[in-house]
Tab-separated table of C-alpha atoms in Angstrom:
chain	number	residue	atom	x	y	z
A	949	UNK	CA	0.000	0.000	0.000
A	950	UNK	CA	2.996	2.306	0.430
A	951	UNK	CA	3.684	2.088	-3.299
A	952	UNK	CA	0.040	2.800	-4.128
A	953	UNK	CA	0.020	5.805	-1.803
A	954	UNK	CA	3.178	7.042	-3.489
A	955	UNK	CA	1.505	6.827	-6.911
A	956	UNK	CA	-1.530	8.762	-5.642
A	957	UNK	CA	0.638	11.468	-4.066
A	958	UNK	CA	2.867	11.726	-7.138
A	959	UNK	CA	-0.152	12.067	-9.418
A	960	UNK	CA	-1.669	14.721	-7.161
A	961	UNK	CA	1.596	16.650	-7.198
A	962	UNK	CA	1.908	16.506	-10.987
A	963	UNK	CA	-1.689	17.618	-11.489
A	964	UNK	CA	-1.330	20.475	-9.002
A	965	UNK	CA	1.906	21.581	-10.617
A	966	UNK	CA	0.366	21.748	-14.078
A	967	UNK	CA	-2.763	23.551	-12.927
A	968	UNK	CA	-1.144	26.024	-10.545
A	969	UNK	CA	1.689	27.003	-12.882
A	970	UNK	CA	-0.860	27.698	-15.588
A	971	UNK	CA	-2.845	29.781	-13.122
A	972	UNK	CA	0.041	31.840	-11.746
A	973	UNK	CA	1.426	32.508	-15.234
A	974	UNK	CA	-1.953	33.723	-16.521
A	975	UNK	CA	-2.736	30.768	-18.742
A	976	UNK	CA	-5.953	29.810	-16.954
A	977	UNK	CA	-9.143	31.429	-18.221
A	978	UNK	CA	-12.409	32.814	-16.942
A	979	UNK	CA	-14.265	30.351	-19.130
A	980	UNK	CA	-14.325	28.121	-17.239
A	981	UNK	CA	-12.283	28.672	-14.060
A	982	UNK	CA	-13.904	31.947	-12.995
A	983	UNK	CA	-17.312	30.519	-13.841
A	984	UNK	CA	-16.912	27.607	-11.431
A	985	UNK	CA	-15.173	29.769	-8.832
A	986	UNK	CA	-18.195	32.050	-8.709
A	987	UNK	CA	-20.551	29.087	-8.536
A	988	UNK	CA	-18.778	27.293	-5.676
A	989	UNK	CA	-18.366	30.580	-3.804
A	990	UNK	CA	-22.157	30.870	-3.915
A	991	UNK	CA	-22.509	27.444	-2.349
A	992	UNK	CA	-19.878	28.340	0.269
A	993	UNK	CA	-21.779	31.453	1.324
A	994	UNK	CA	-25.071	29.501	1.570
A	995	UNK	CA	-26.542	31.516	-1.299
A	996	UNK	CA	-27.496	30.684	-4.865
A	997	UNK	CA	-24.663	29.264	-7.003
A	998	UNK	CA	-24.750	32.151	-9.453
A	999	UNK	CA	-22.171	33.031	-12.094
A	1000	UNK	CA	-22.371	36.698	-13.084
A	1001	UNK	CA	-19.740	36.011	-15.742
A	1002	UNK	CA	-21.722	33.251	-17.444
A	1003	UNK	CA	-24.927	35.195	-17.062
A	1004	UNK	CA	-23.282	38.072	-18.887
A	1005	UNK	CA	-22.021	35.941	-21.763
A	1006	UNK	CA	-25.483	34.409	-22.163
A	1007	UNK	CA	-27.259	37.779	-21.721
A	1008	UNK	CA	-29.134	36.309	-18.752
A	1009	UNK	CA	-28.033	38.813	-16.104
A	1010	UNK	CA	-25.652	38.729	-13.175
A	1011	UNK	CA	-28.022	36.604	-11.073
A	1012	UNK	CA	-27.854	33.676	-13.477
A	1013	UNK	CA	-27.810	30.409	-11.513
A	1014	UNK	CA	-25.096	28.251	-13.030
A	1015	UNK	CA	-27.122	25.084	-12.442
A	1016	UNK	CA	-29.311	26.374	-15.245
A	1017	UNK	CA	-26.542	25.685	-17.741
A	1018	UNK	CA	-25.249	22.367	-16.437
A	1019	UNK	CA	-26.971	20.693	-13.519
A	1020	UNK	CA	-23.980	19.821	-11.310
A	1021	UNK	CA	-25.101	20.044	-7.674
A	1022	UNK	CA	-22.219	17.794	-6.582
A	1023	UNK	CA	-19.997	20.896	-6.724
A	1024	UNK	CA	-21.566	21.914	-3.410
A	1025	UNK	CA	-19.306	19.380	-1.661
A	1026	UNK	CA	-16.358	21.637	-2.488
A	1027	UNK	CA	-17.898	24.581	-0.618
A	1028	UNK	CA	-16.200	23.838	2.738
A	1029	UNK	CA	-12.821	24.135	1.026
A	1030	UNK	CA	-13.638	27.779	0.329
A	1031	UNK	CA	-13.887	28.374	4.059
A	1032	UNK	CA	-10.180	27.522	4.166
A	1033	UNK	CA	-9.106	29.346	0.999
A	1034	UNK	CA	-11.510	31.461	-1.015
A	1035	UNK	CA	-10.115	31.489	-4.523
A	1036	UNK	CA	-9.897	29.584	-7.822
A	1037	UNK	CA	-6.628	27.914	-6.762
A	1038	UNK	CA	-8.794	25.835	-4.418
A	1039	UNK	CA	-10.613	24.330	-7.388
A	1040	UNK	CA	-7.351	23.514	-9.154
A	1041	UNK	CA	-6.040	21.619	-6.133
A	1042	UNK	CA	-9.399	19.923	-5.500
A	1043	UNK	CA	-9.518	18.739	-9.095
A	1044	UNK	CA	-6.008	17.312	-8.805
A	1045	UNK	CA	-6.945	15.384	-5.675
A	1046	UNK	CA	-10.179	14.064	-7.184
A	1047	UNK	CA	-8.472	12.755	-10.314
A	1048	UNK	CA	-5.771	11.103	-8.216
A	1049	UNK	CA	-8.316	9.488	-5.877
A	1050	UNK	CA	-9.570	7.353	-8.775
A	1051	UNK	CA	-6.280	5.437	-8.597
A	1052	UNK	CA	-7.025	3.217	-5.528
A	1053	UNK	CA	-10.334	1.752	-6.801
A	1054	UNK	CA	-8.812	1.275	-10.265
A	1055	UNK	CA	-5.895	-0.552	-8.635
A	1056	UNK	CA	-8.220	-2.765	-6.598
A	1057	UNK	CA	-10.258	-3.699	-9.668
A	1058	UNK	CA	-7.190	-4.459	-11.767
A	1059	UNK	CA	-5.515	-6.452	-8.991
A	1060	UNK	CA	-8.633	-8.575	-8.641
A	1061	UNK	CA	-8.749	-9.267	-12.388
A	1062	UNK	CA	-5.104	-9.344	-13.507
A	1063	UNK	CA	-2.919	-9.357	-10.399
A	1064	UNK	CA	-0.889	-6.901	-8.330
A	1065	UNK	CA	1.918	-6.194	-10.791
A	1066	UNK	CA	-0.538	-5.429	-13.567
A	1067	UNK	CA	-2.528	-3.190	-11.230
A	1068	UNK	CA	0.445	-0.878	-10.678
A	1069	UNK	CA	1.123	-0.624	-14.397
A	1070	UNK	CA	-2.511	0.195	-15.156
A	1071	UNK	CA	-2.790	2.930	-12.531
A	1072	UNK	CA	0.359	4.551	-13.930
A	1073	UNK	CA	-1.241	4.367	-17.382
A	1074	UNK	CA	-4.287	6.164	-15.987
A	1075	UNK	CA	-2.252	8.736	-14.062
A	1076	UNK	CA	-0.390	9.901	-17.177
A	1077	UNK	CA	-3.245	9.323	-19.620
A	1078	UNK	CA	-4.022	11.987	-22.174
A	1079	UNK	CA	-7.686	12.508	-21.124
A	1080	UNK	CA	-6.529	13.371	-17.603
A	1081	UNK	CA	-3.801	15.613	-18.995
A	1082	UNK	CA	-6.276	17.496	-21.158
A	1083	UNK	CA	-8.693	17.950	-18.275
A	1084	UNK	CA	-5.993	19.271	-15.960
A	1085	UNK	CA	-4.802	21.618	-18.697
A	1086	UNK	CA	-8.240	23.165	-19.155
A	1087	UNK	CA	-8.953	25.004	-15.910
A	1088	UNK	CA	-11.567	23.184	-13.787
A	1089	UNK	CA	-14.694	21.208	-14.655
A	1090	UNK	CA	-17.217	18.973	-12.964
A	1091	UNK	CA	-15.602	16.048	-14.816
A	1092	UNK	CA	-13.115	15.885	-11.915
A	1093	UNK	CA	-15.663	13.782	-10.002
A	1094	UNK	CA	-16.342	11.312	-12.825
A	1095	UNK	CA	-13.196	9.101	-12.778
A	1096	UNK	CA	-13.446	8.537	-9.025
A	1097	UNK	CA	-17.152	7.724	-9.069
A	1098	UNK	CA	-17.041	5.504	-12.155
A	1099	UNK	CA	-14.051	3.654	-10.702
A	1100	UNK	CA	-15.968	3.118	-7.458
A	1101	UNK	CA	-19.035	1.872	-9.332
A	1102	UNK	CA	-17.063	-0.664	-11.340
A	1103	UNK	CA	-14.808	-1.827	-8.515
A	1104	UNK	CA	-17.548	-2.129	-5.879
A	1105	UNK	CA	-19.801	-4.016	-8.294
A	1106	UNK	CA	-16.912	-6.351	-9.086
A	1107	UNK	CA	-16.435	-6.903	-5.351
A	1108	UNK	CA	-20.119	-7.693	-4.845
A	1109	UNK	CA	-20.695	-4.580	-2.723
A	1110	UNK	CA	-23.934	-3.509	-4.341
A	1111	UNK	CA	-25.015	-0.848	-1.836
A	1112	UNK	CA	-21.757	1.049	-2.321
A	1113	UNK	CA	-22.178	0.611	-6.069
A	1114	UNK	CA	-25.611	2.199	-5.960
A	1115	UNK	CA	-24.390	5.101	-3.822
A	1116	UNK	CA	-21.577	5.838	-6.281
A	1117	UNK	CA	-24.052	5.704	-9.168
A	1118	UNK	CA	-26.395	8.125	-7.428
A	1119	UNK	CA	-23.495	10.491	-6.777
A	1120	UNK	CA	-22.478	10.266	-10.436
A	1121	UNK	CA	-25.916	11.508	-11.461
A	1122	UNK	CA	-25.212	14.719	-9.539
A	1123	UNK	CA	-22.051	15.419	-11.561
A	1124	UNK	CA	-23.868	16.582	-14.696
A	1125	UNK	CA	-27.279	16.224	-16.244
A	1126	UNK	CA	-26.052	13.780	-18.913
A	1127	UNK	CA	-24.491	11.363	-16.432
A	1128	UNK	CA	-27.797	9.549	-16.515
A	1129	UNK	CA	-26.513	8.218	-19.830
A	1130	UNK	CA	-23.508	6.717	-18.069
A	1131	UNK	CA	-25.797	5.095	-15.515
A	1132	UNK	CA	-27.918	3.726	-18.352
A	1133	UNK	CA	-24.788	2.190	-19.839
A	1134	UNK	CA	-23.806	0.780	-16.462
A	1135	UNK	CA	-27.261	-0.765	-16.186
A	1136	UNK	CA	-26.680	-2.461	-19.531
A	1137	UNK	CA	-23.413	-3.873	-18.215
A	1138	UNK	CA	-25.061	-5.107	-15.023
A	1139	UNK	CA	-27.784	-6.815	-17.058
A	1140	UNK	CA	-25.168	-8.529	-19.231
A	1141	UNK	CA	-23.541	-9.802	-16.038
A	1142	UNK	CA	-26.703	-11.741	-15.267
A	1143	UNK	CA	-28.415	-9.287	-12.900
A	1144	UNK	CA	-31.163	-8.471	-15.362
A	1145	UNK	CA	-33.646	-6.738	-13.061
A	1146	UNK	CA	-30.951	-4.711	-11.302
A	1147	UNK	CA	-29.599	-3.633	-14.671
A	1148	UNK	CA	-33.035	-2.585	-15.869
A	1149	UNK	CA	-33.473	-0.609	-12.650
A	1150	UNK	CA	-30.214	1.271	-13.239
A	1151	UNK	CA	-31.215	1.994	-16.824
A	1152	UNK	CA	-34.615	3.246	-15.717
A	1153	UNK	CA	-33.108	5.503	-13.038
A	1154	UNK	CA	-30.609	6.904	-15.540
A	1155	UNK	CA	-33.300	7.694	-18.104
A	1156	UNK	CA	-35.610	9.172	-15.484
A	1157	UNK	CA	-32.924	11.386	-13.986
A	1158	UNK	CA	-31.714	12.726	-17.322
A	1159	UNK	CA	-35.293	13.472	-18.303
A	1160	UNK	CA	-36.004	15.238	-15.011
A	1161	UNK	CA	-32.768	17.221	-15.152
A	1162	UNK	CA	-33.509	18.511	-18.645
A	1163	UNK	CA	-37.224	19.099	-18.328
A	1164	UNK	CA	-37.619	20.175	-14.683
A	1165	UNK	CA	-34.399	20.823	-12.750
A	1166	UNK	CA	-32.657	23.084	-15.282
A	1167	UNK	CA	-35.760	25.148	-16.164
A	1168	UNK	CA	-36.632	25.507	-12.462
A	1169	UNK	CA	-33.486	27.613	-11.908
A	1170	UNK	CA	-33.965	29.701	-15.022
A	1171	UNK	CA	-32.009	27.622	-17.510
A	1172	UNK	CA	-32.811	26.618	-21.049
A	1173	UNK	CA	-32.951	22.826	-21.474
A	1174	UNK	CA	-32.379	23.257	-25.200
A	1175	UNK	CA	-29.128	25.194	-24.790
A	1176	UNK	CA	-26.970	22.157	-25.440
A	1177	UNK	CA	-29.127	20.379	-27.965
A	1178	UNK	CA	-26.499	19.670	-30.596
A	1179	UNK	CA	-28.213	17.190	-32.898
A	1180	UNK	CA	-30.052	19.427	-35.342
A	1181	UNK	CA	-28.788	17.398	-38.297
A	1182	UNK	CA	-30.633	14.369	-36.887
A	1183	UNK	CA	-33.739	16.006	-35.441
A	1184	UNK	CA	-35.017	18.651	-33.063
A	1185	UNK	CA	-35.836	16.277	-30.180
A	1186	UNK	CA	-34.898	12.904	-28.715
A	1187	UNK	CA	-37.934	11.287	-30.319
A	1188	UNK	CA	-37.043	12.773	-33.710
A	1189	UNK	CA	-33.512	11.407	-33.440
A	1190	UNK	CA	-34.905	7.995	-32.480
A	1191	UNK	CA	-37.150	8.017	-35.559
A	1192	UNK	CA	-34.172	9.012	-37.700
A	1193	UNK	CA	-32.122	6.143	-36.296
A	1194	UNK	CA	-34.895	3.655	-37.093
A	1195	UNK	CA	-35.737	4.957	-40.555
A	1196	UNK	CA	-32.266	5.902	-41.768
A	1197	UNK	CA	-29.722	3.967	-39.665
A	1198	UNK	CA	-26.930	4.223	-42.246
A	1199	UNK	CA	-27.069	8.008	-42.144
A	1200	UNK	CA	-26.865	8.032	-38.349
A	1201	UNK	CA	-24.032	5.516	-38.417
A	1202	UNK	CA	-22.180	7.698	-40.897
A	1203	UNK	CA	-22.533	10.669	-38.547
A	1204	UNK	CA	-20.554	8.749	-35.909
A	1205	UNK	CA	-17.458	8.672	-38.110
A	1206	UNK	CA	-17.692	11.870	-40.113
A	1207	UNK	CA	-15.752	14.120	-40.158
A	1208	UNK	CA	-12.603	12.039	-39.831
A	1209	UNK	CA	-11.515	13.792	-36.649
A	1210	UNK	CA	-14.110	11.703	-34.800
A	1211	UNK	CA	-12.305	8.549	-35.892
A	1212	UNK	CA	-9.041	10.007	-34.606
A	1213	UNK	CA	-10.580	10.727	-31.196
A	1214	UNK	CA	-12.110	7.254	-30.958
A	1215	UNK	CA	-8.745	5.721	-31.862
A	1216	UNK	CA	-7.006	7.764	-29.168
A	1217	UNK	CA	-9.614	6.558	-26.665
A	1218	UNK	CA	-9.490	2.859	-27.538
A	1219	UNK	CA	-5.825	2.326	-28.386
A	1220	UNK	CA	-4.430	2.988	-24.853
A	1221	UNK	CA	-6.346	-0.124	-23.743
A	1222	UNK	CA	-4.826	-2.067	-26.684
A	1223	UNK	CA	-8.369	-2.384	-28.067
A	1224	UNK	CA	-9.126	-5.145	-25.555
A	1225	UNK	CA	-11.903	-2.919	-24.166
A	1226	UNK	CA	-13.898	-3.976	-27.232
A	1227	UNK	CA	-13.998	-7.537	-25.842
A	1228	UNK	CA	-15.573	-6.526	-22.525
A	1229	UNK	CA	-19.250	-5.960	-21.724
A	1230	UNK	CA	-18.052	-2.973	-19.674
A	1231	UNK	CA	-17.737	-1.147	-22.989
A	1232	UNK	CA	-21.512	-0.786	-22.855
A	1233	UNK	CA	-21.096	1.641	-19.950
A	1234	UNK	CA	-19.084	4.073	-22.065
A	1235	UNK	CA	-21.199	3.731	-25.202
A	1236	UNK	CA	-24.010	6.239	-24.407
A	1237	UNK	CA	-21.556	9.025	-23.570
A	1238	UNK	CA	-19.491	8.323	-26.686
A	1239	UNK	CA	-22.652	8.421	-28.798
A	1240	UNK	CA	-23.663	11.702	-27.160
A	1241	UNK	CA	-20.361	13.227	-28.261
A	1242	UNK	CA	-19.897	11.741	-31.704
A	1243	UNK	CA	-23.474	12.238	-32.932
A	1244	UNK	CA	-23.407	15.931	-32.033
A	1245	UNK	CA	-22.706	18.820	-34.374
A	1246	UNK	CA	-20.257	20.532	-31.993
A	1247	UNK	CA	-16.598	20.301	-32.941
A	1248	UNK	CA	-15.274	20.788	-29.417
A	1249	UNK	CA	-17.184	17.687	-28.285
A	1250	UNK	CA	-15.405	15.492	-30.838
A	1251	UNK	CA	-11.804	16.571	-30.508
A	1252	UNK	CA	-9.200	15.513	-27.973
A	1253	UNK	CA	-8.351	19.093	-26.966
A	1254	UNK	CA	-10.686	19.539	-24.020
A	1255	UNK	CA	-11.895	17.648	-20.948
A	1256	UNK	CA	-14.717	15.552	-22.410
A	1257	UNK	CA	-12.738	12.310	-22.745
A	1258	UNK	CA	-11.991	12.282	-19.011
A	1259	UNK	CA	-15.595	11.202	-18.372
A	1260	UNK	CA	-14.893	7.778	-19.890
A	1261	UNK	CA	-11.165	7.206	-19.351
A	1262	UNK	CA	-11.666	4.973	-16.286
A	1263	UNK	CA	-14.470	3.016	-17.910
A	1264	UNK	CA	-12.392	2.287	-20.997
A	1265	UNK	CA	-9.361	1.267	-18.944
A	1266	UNK	CA	-11.435	-1.060	-16.766
A	1267	UNK	CA	-13.047	-2.482	-19.896
A	1268	UNK	CA	-9.542	-3.001	-21.276
A	1269	UNK	CA	-8.535	-4.859	-18.114
A	1270	UNK	CA	-11.632	-7.043	-18.262
A	1271	UNK	CA	-11.287	-7.618	-22.002
A	1272	UNK	CA	-7.636	-8.584	-21.614
A	1273	UNK	CA	-8.563	-11.084	-18.908
A	1274	UNK	CA	-11.182	-12.644	-21.166
A	1275	UNK	CA	-8.796	-12.871	-24.110
A	1276	UNK	CA	-6.112	-14.436	-21.920
A	1277	UNK	CA	-8.559	-17.076	-20.658
A	1278	UNK	CA	-9.639	-17.866	-24.217
A	1279	UNK	CA	-5.998	-18.069	-25.310
A	1280	UNK	CA	-5.195	-20.552	-22.530
A	1281	UNK	CA	-7.798	-22.913	-23.924
A	1282	UNK	CA	-5.839	-22.946	-27.177
A	1283	UNK	CA	-2.422	-22.885	-25.468
A	1284	UNK	CA	-2.770	-24.527	-22.040
A	1285	UNK	CA	0.860	-23.808	-21.206
A	1286	UNK	CA	0.370	-20.016	-21.459
A	1287	UNK	CA	1.058	-18.300	-18.140
A	1288	UNK	CA	-1.901	-16.133	-17.198
A	1289	UNK	CA	0.255	-13.976	-14.931
A	1290	UNK	CA	2.855	-13.377	-17.649
A	1291	UNK	CA	0.205	-12.559	-20.254
A	1292	UNK	CA	-1.498	-10.160	-17.860
A	1293	UNK	CA	1.764	-8.368	-17.136
A	1294	UNK	CA	2.524	-8.134	-20.845
A	1295	UNK	CA	-0.841	-6.525	-21.555
A	1296	UNK	CA	-0.544	-4.102	-18.627
A	1297	UNK	CA	3.010	-3.185	-19.632
A	1298	UNK	CA	1.770	-2.512	-23.152
A	1299	UNK	CA	-1.022	-0.271	-21.896
A	1300	UNK	CA	1.409	1.599	-19.660
A	1301	UNK	CA	3.926	1.977	-22.492
A	1302	UNK	CA	1.292	3.410	-24.821
A	1303	UNK	CA	0.188	5.910	-22.196
A	1304	UNK	CA	3.786	7.019	-21.710
A	1305	UNK	CA	4.455	7.310	-25.450
A	1306	UNK	CA	1.414	9.593	-25.782
A	1307	UNK	CA	2.661	11.971	-23.085
A	1308	UNK	CA	4.727	14.096	-25.530
A	1309	UNK	CA	1.609	14.766	-27.621
A	1310	UNK	CA	-0.420	16.111	-24.720
A	1311	UNK	CA	-0.091	18.684	-21.901
A	1312	UNK	CA	1.983	16.740	-19.349
A	1313	UNK	CA	4.907	17.187	-21.737
A	1314	UNK	CA	5.017	20.863	-20.748
A	1315	UNK	CA	6.256	19.962	-17.287
A	1316	UNK	CA	9.712	18.957	-18.524
A	1317	UNK	CA	10.213	22.170	-20.486
A	1318	UNK	CA	11.885	25.141	-18.792
A	1319	UNK	CA	9.836	27.494	-20.984
A	1320	UNK	CA	6.684	26.319	-19.233
A	1321	UNK	CA	7.844	27.861	-15.949
A	1322	UNK	CA	9.323	31.067	-17.373
A	1323	UNK	CA	7.704	34.297	-16.229
A	1324	UNK	CA	7.672	36.695	-19.150
A	1325	UNK	CA	7.326	40.490	-18.877
A	1326	UNK	CA	3.677	40.326	-19.898
A	1327	UNK	CA	2.913	38.307	-16.748
A	1328	UNK	CA	4.405	41.048	-14.564
A	1329	UNK	CA	2.305	43.577	-16.471
A	1330	UNK	CA	-0.806	41.447	-15.936
A	1331	UNK	CA	-0.094	41.346	-12.195
A	1332	UNK	CA	0.185	45.136	-12.144
A	1333	UNK	CA	-3.056	45.452	-14.082
A	1334	UNK	CA	-4.820	43.220	-11.551
A	1335	UNK	CA	-3.381	45.256	-8.671
A	1336	UNK	CA	-4.775	48.440	-10.255
A	1337	UNK	CA	-8.357	47.171	-9.820
A	1338	UNK	CA	-9.804	47.829	-6.345
A	1339	UNK	CA	-11.527	45.053	-4.398
A	1340	UNK	CA	-15.298	44.776	-4.266
A	1341	UNK	CA	-15.994	46.272	-7.692
A	1342	UNK	CA	-17.600	44.862	-10.830
A	1343	UNK	CA	-14.995	44.423	-13.538
A	1344	UNK	CA	-14.988	43.162	-17.108
A	1345	UNK	CA	-11.724	41.273	-17.544
A	1346	UNK	CA	-10.112	39.672	-20.553
A	1347	UNK	CA	-10.444	35.890	-20.426
A	1348	UNK	CA	-6.938	35.071	-19.116
A	1349	UNK	CA	-6.967	37.754	-16.404
A	1350	UNK	CA	-10.406	37.130	-14.881
A	1351	UNK	CA	-9.376	34.233	-12.595
A	1352	UNK	CA	-6.921	36.504	-10.768
A	1353	UNK	CA	-9.661	38.975	-9.891
A	1354	UNK	CA	-12.406	36.503	-9.113
A	1355	UNK	CA	-11.664	36.106	-5.391
A	1356	UNK	CA	-12.102	39.807	-4.581
A	1357	UNK	CA	-14.261	41.324	-7.330
A	1358	UNK	CA	-17.321	40.452	-9.382
A	1359	UNK	CA	-15.811	39.393	-12.698
A	1360	UNK	CA	-17.543	39.615	-16.044
A	1361	UNK	CA	-15.981	38.596	-19.347
A	1362	UNK	CA	-14.620	41.381	-21.536
A	1363	UNK	CA	-16.526	40.964	-24.791
A	1364	UNK	CA	-17.378	42.978	-27.876
A	1365	UNK	CA	-20.610	44.193	-26.298
A	1366	UNK	CA	-21.750	47.424	-24.666
A	1367	UNK	CA	-19.822	47.802	-21.374
A	1368	UNK	CA	-21.559	46.553	-18.236
A	1369	UNK	CA	-18.979	47.406	-15.574
A	1370	UNK	CA	-17.221	50.551	-14.334
A	1371	UNK	CA	-13.856	48.752	-14.477
A	1372	UNK	CA	-12.380	46.985	-17.499
A	1373	UNK	CA	-9.135	45.037	-17.847
A	1374	UNK	CA	-8.413	44.689	-21.556
A	1375	UNK	CA	-5.641	43.099	-23.587
A	1376	UNK	CA	-4.931	44.706	-26.948
A	1377	UNK	CA	-2.001	42.466	-27.931
A	1378	UNK	CA	-2.683	38.779	-27.144
A	1379	UNK	CA	-5.545	36.862	-28.798
A	1380	UNK	CA	-8.356	36.193	-26.324
A	1381	UNK	CA	-11.704	34.447	-26.416
A	1382	UNK	CA	-14.225	35.453	-27.748
A	1383	UNK	CA	-12.516	38.147	-29.793
A	1384	UNK	CA	-11.897	37.505	-33.472
A	1385	UNK	CA	-8.624	39.434	-33.699
A	1386	UNK	CA	-6.212	41.525	-31.658
A	1387	UNK	CA	-6.911	44.361	-34.060
A	1388	UNK	CA	-10.515	44.408	-32.951
A	1389	UNK	CA	-9.417	44.259	-29.299
A	1390	UNK	CA	-7.330	47.411	-29.785
A	1391	UNK	CA	-10.191	49.114	-31.613
A	1392	UNK	CA	-12.489	48.308	-28.701
A	1393	UNK	CA	-10.066	49.846	-26.215
A	1394	UNK	CA	-10.062	53.042	-28.291
A	1395	UNK	CA	-13.869	52.995	-28.447
A	1396	UNK	CA	-14.131	52.643	-24.669
A	1397	UNK	CA	-11.837	55.612	-24.193
A	1398	UNK	CA	-14.102	57.506	-26.571
A	1399	UNK	CA	-17.055	56.549	-24.371
A	1400	UNK	CA	-15.416	58.253	-21.404
A	1401	UNK	CA	-13.378	55.479	-19.792
A	1402	UNK	CA	-10.112	56.695	-18.296
A	1403	UNK	CA	-6.843	54.776	-18.641
A	1404	UNK	CA	-5.667	53.798	-15.151
A	1405	UNK	CA	-2.857	51.470	-16.204
A	1406	UNK	CA	-1.200	50.521	-19.491
A	1407	UNK	CA	1.721	48.176	-20.104
A	1408	UNK	CA	2.644	45.261	-22.409
A	1409	UNK	CA	-0.719	45.521	-24.119
A	1410	UNK	CA	-2.751	45.400	-20.902
A	1411	UNK	CA	-5.036	48.376	-20.343
A	1412	UNK	CA	-7.052	49.038	-17.184
A	1413	UNK	CA	-9.975	51.376	-17.776
A	1414	UNK	CA	-12.311	53.078	-15.322
A	1415	UNK	CA	-15.515	54.938	-15.978
A	1416	UNK	CA	-15.081	57.819	-13.535
């Protein structure tokens, strides 16, 4: 257990290092770090989990309840951490710990199926996996809870601890409104394992919860349940998509693999498990979430760049472990002299090697580069710009500056819209979301000055404006 603890602590340290360096060097962004910081701060103060920033970008007002965009009430469990440190760094550290805490249940599951040596190799493969790297490189998201909870569901079910399994599944539903799909998939897996009625129950609960979250919970806090409907090419509702799938299945199937970037993402997801996940019924658990992504019309759901793949990384690894075990047992029937322990270690070593070879293509590679830690003059200028804004005010801040003001001001996103705040922190030099060009950013600064804003600070492209 000392070795396992060391892996967990090492992973936590690596994740914290990546996230905190990005934060302190102004590489984190308001969308989505400030958004979640505002939301959890609301929980911590026993008030509504509002996000003035997200409300502003959606034109829904500063009292917009963030649960109306994505229903993630599980974030309330992070509120006590804000009583210790009230700031977005808390979320970065919490996310690192949550991702690392998935390692023990993954180790237990793998040890039970393939043995102790294989278990250590698999948890290392998870710890350095590209979905985790991408999630840690993209601020903070509710996905941080998913690997831990899915690992607990799979491991506890494997151990025959069905009450703990159900509790983990119920907690997973609270991570995001679409996690009902994951529970539906888990129900399919349970049914395939011979527990037909239990599996049907899980599937029913998953469908019911997703339906309630979209039709009742999100609208009840002022959200639009259709905000993330991304299947217009297939239909304008779930029933329309179902009809399309029945009447034109080839077209729907083609949507799964077109454009080609979807195939690339699927390959990156399946290859780290050496494709053995395809031989496990556990693959059914990941299928609904993969379909949700690949059938959509939103590019950022398909690609590997963001955090979306971290929802299924544990499921696919566990399916790979189970699939490898099945293939090894089948192989022993053909070659009775084959050592199951040796074959298991070979598979686990292969999975670990693939994970390590993918590191240079994804964000963990930054950690071995001295440039990643270098503080450039623009960072010092950004710090001065932040210091020029007084506490307690409402401020529109460029995307990569907002997180540094979020703990002591009400941050809105600086956009190409009529100004909503007396203070503005702009950047006229570096590209920033959602601006189309730095030229337009500079033009907007000039326009704001024309509207009566006074320049309080200006350096390295950063401009602090105040409407006196």
